[in-house]
GROMACS .gro file of C-alpha atoms in nm:
model
  121
    1GLN     CA    1  -1.423   0.206   1.754
    2VAL     CA    2  -1.447  -0.132   1.579
    3GLN     CA    3  -1.672  -0.244   1.306
    4LEU     CA    4  -1.739  -0.636   1.272
    5VAL     CA    5  -1.900  -0.804   0.972
    6GLU     CA    6  -1.950  -1.178   0.967
    7SER     CA    7  -1.974  -1.388   0.645
    8GLY     CA    8  -1.950  -1.754   0.554
    9GLY     CA    9  -2.249  -1.885   0.701
   10GLY     CA   10  -2.501  -2.126   0.514
   11LEU     CA   11  -2.707  -2.428   0.516
   12VAL     CA   12  -2.515  -2.717   0.516
   13GLN     CA   13  -2.531  -3.137   0.598
   14ALA     CA   14  -2.506  -3.276   0.922
   15GLY     CA   15  -2.108  -3.393   0.890
   16GLY     CA   16  -2.007  -3.115   0.667
   17SER     CA   17  -1.798  -2.831   0.733
   18LEU     CA   18  -1.848  -2.434   0.720
   19ARG     CA   19  -1.551  -2.143   0.749
   20LEU     CA   20  -1.719  -1.818   0.909
   21SER     CA   21  -1.511  -1.482   0.851
   22CYS     CA   22  -1.528  -1.168   1.065
   23ALA     CA   23  -1.373  -0.849   0.893
   24ALA     CA   24  -1.292  -0.580   1.114
   25SER     CA   25  -1.265  -0.190   0.999
   26GLY     CA   26  -1.230   0.126   1.186
   27ARG     CA   27  -0.965   0.002   1.398
   28ALA     CA   28  -0.694  -0.277   1.347
   29SER     CA   29  -0.817  -0.603   1.488
   30SER     CA   30  -0.493  -0.694   1.651
   31GLU     CA   31  -0.587  -0.444   1.882
   32TYR     CA   32  -0.858  -0.650   2.066
   33ASN     CA   33  -0.922  -1.000   2.144
   34MET     CA   34  -1.183  -1.158   1.959
   35ALA     CA   35  -1.469  -1.427   2.023
   36TRP     CA   36  -1.706  -1.624   1.838
   37PHE     CA   37  -2.063  -1.665   2.034
   38ARG     CA   38  -2.410  -1.789   1.882
   39GLN     CA   39  -2.754  -1.790   1.945
   40ALA     CA   40  -3.015  -2.058   1.865
   41PRO     CA   41  -3.405  -1.931   1.842
   42GLY     CA   42  -3.542  -1.914   2.189
   43LYS     CA   43  -3.237  -1.945   2.345
   44VAL     CA   44  -2.948  -1.700   2.537
   45ARG     CA   45  -2.636  -1.609   2.327
   46GLU     CA   46  -2.352  -1.857   2.415
   47PHE     CA   47  -1.976  -1.870   2.406
   48VAL     CA   48  -1.823  -2.065   2.131
   49ALA     CA   49  -1.445  -1.997   2.116
   50THR     CA   50  -1.226  -1.689   2.173
   51ILE     CA   51  -0.860  -1.594   2.048
   52THR     CA   52  -0.623  -1.328   2.206
   53ARG     CA   53  -0.462  -1.051   2.005
   54THR     CA   54  -0.176  -1.222   1.868
   55GLY     CA   55  -0.313  -1.580   1.897
   56SER     CA   56  -0.125  -1.661   2.175
   57SER     CA   57  -0.405  -1.799   2.401
   58ILE     CA   58  -0.727  -1.996   2.259
   59ALA     CA   59  -1.019  -2.090   2.444
   60TYR     CA   60  -1.326  -2.306   2.304
   61ALA     CA   61  -1.673  -2.403   2.464
   62ASP     CA   62  -1.714  -2.763   2.528
   63SER     CA   63  -1.943  -2.836   2.315
   64VAL     CA   64  -1.723  -2.737   1.995
   65LYS     CA   65  -1.384  -2.891   2.133
   66GLY     CA   66  -1.235  -3.087   1.866
   67ARG     CA   67  -1.471  -2.958   1.599
   68PHE     CA   68  -1.431  -2.609   1.568
   69THR     CA   69  -1.095  -2.394   1.528
   70ILE     CA   70  -1.068  -2.021   1.580
   71ALA     CA   71  -0.779  -1.841   1.393
   72ARG     CA   72  -0.669  -1.464   1.289
   73ASP     CA   73  -0.492  -1.305   1.035
   74ASN     CA   74  -0.439  -0.964   1.186
   75ALA     CA   75  -0.274  -0.847   0.845
   76LYS     CA   76  -0.624  -0.913   0.680
   77ASN     CA   77  -0.798  -0.803   1.004
   78THR     CA   78  -1.017  -1.088   0.976
   79VAL     CA   79  -1.081  -1.335   1.237
   80TYR     CA   80  -1.190  -1.712   1.114
   81LEU     CA   81  -1.392  -1.988   1.258
   82LYS     CA   82  -1.347  -2.326   1.094
   83MET     CA   83  -1.623  -2.567   1.192
   84ASN     CA   84  -1.603  -2.918   1.122
   85SER     CA   85  -1.835  -3.230   1.181
   86LEU     CA   86  -2.118  -3.004   1.183
   87LYS     CA   87  -2.427  -3.128   1.379
   88PRO     CA   88  -2.784  -2.975   1.403
   89GLU     CA   89  -2.708  -2.877   1.738
   90ASP     CA   90  -2.502  -2.632   1.597
   91THR     CA   91  -2.770  -2.445   1.404
   92ALA     CA   92  -2.770  -2.065   1.551
   93ILE     CA   93  -2.672  -1.726   1.433
   94TYR     CA   94  -2.291  -1.696   1.510
   95TYR     CA   95  -2.163  -1.358   1.604
   96CYS     CA   96  -1.823  -1.206   1.644
   97ALA     CA   97  -1.713  -1.007   1.893
   98ALA     CA   98  -1.397  -0.774   2.010
   99GLY     CA   99  -1.286  -0.672   2.321
  100GLY     CA  100  -1.164  -0.845   2.649
  101TRP     CA  101  -1.046  -1.218   2.642
  102SER     CA  102  -1.309  -1.420   2.825
  103THR     CA  103  -1.577  -1.683   2.780
  104GLN     CA  104  -1.834  -1.405   2.906
  105ARG     CA  105  -2.041  -1.208   2.686
  106SER     CA  106  -2.027  -0.870   2.898
  107SER     CA  107  -1.672  -0.883   2.860
  108TYR     CA  108  -1.703  -0.784   2.455
  109ALA     CA  109  -1.775  -0.427   2.349
  110PHE     CA  110  -1.831  -0.474   1.991
  111TRP     CA  111  -2.044  -0.689   1.788
  112GLY     CA  112  -2.113  -0.783   1.421
  113GLN     CA  113  -2.483  -0.861   1.334
  114GLY     CA  114  -2.427  -1.222   1.302
  115THR     CA  115  -2.443  -1.492   1.001
  116GLN     CA  116  -2.664  -1.776   1.023
  117VAL     CA  117  -2.572  -2.123   1.032
  118THR     CA  118  -2.836  -2.393   0.970
  119VAL     CA  119  -2.731  -2.761   0.975
  120SER     CA  120  -2.962  -3.009   0.842
  121SER     CA  121  -2.998  -3.364   0.983
   0.00000   0.00000   0.00000
């Protein structure tokens, strides 16, 4: 069992940047593939990015390629999502997840409570 806590969300203007963090506890984050998902009001939770245990493989949703970067620091039990060139359509609650390496929500067994990202136009 691993517990995940997201932080770093907030309100930014379009074109700005944020870095989200996901801190793992209970188990070492290096034991899991990790991912970020997001969910806007009235919409399903959608895939954003995923990274394997050692960071050897990374995948992004088409909507964030070239703007977002996922990274991990296993010594700190932390996974990051650096978000650049933010757009209003990036507004959502962002969730950290641990489990299988996949773009599918069902692949991940453990989830954080989410952190709100709001991008104003």
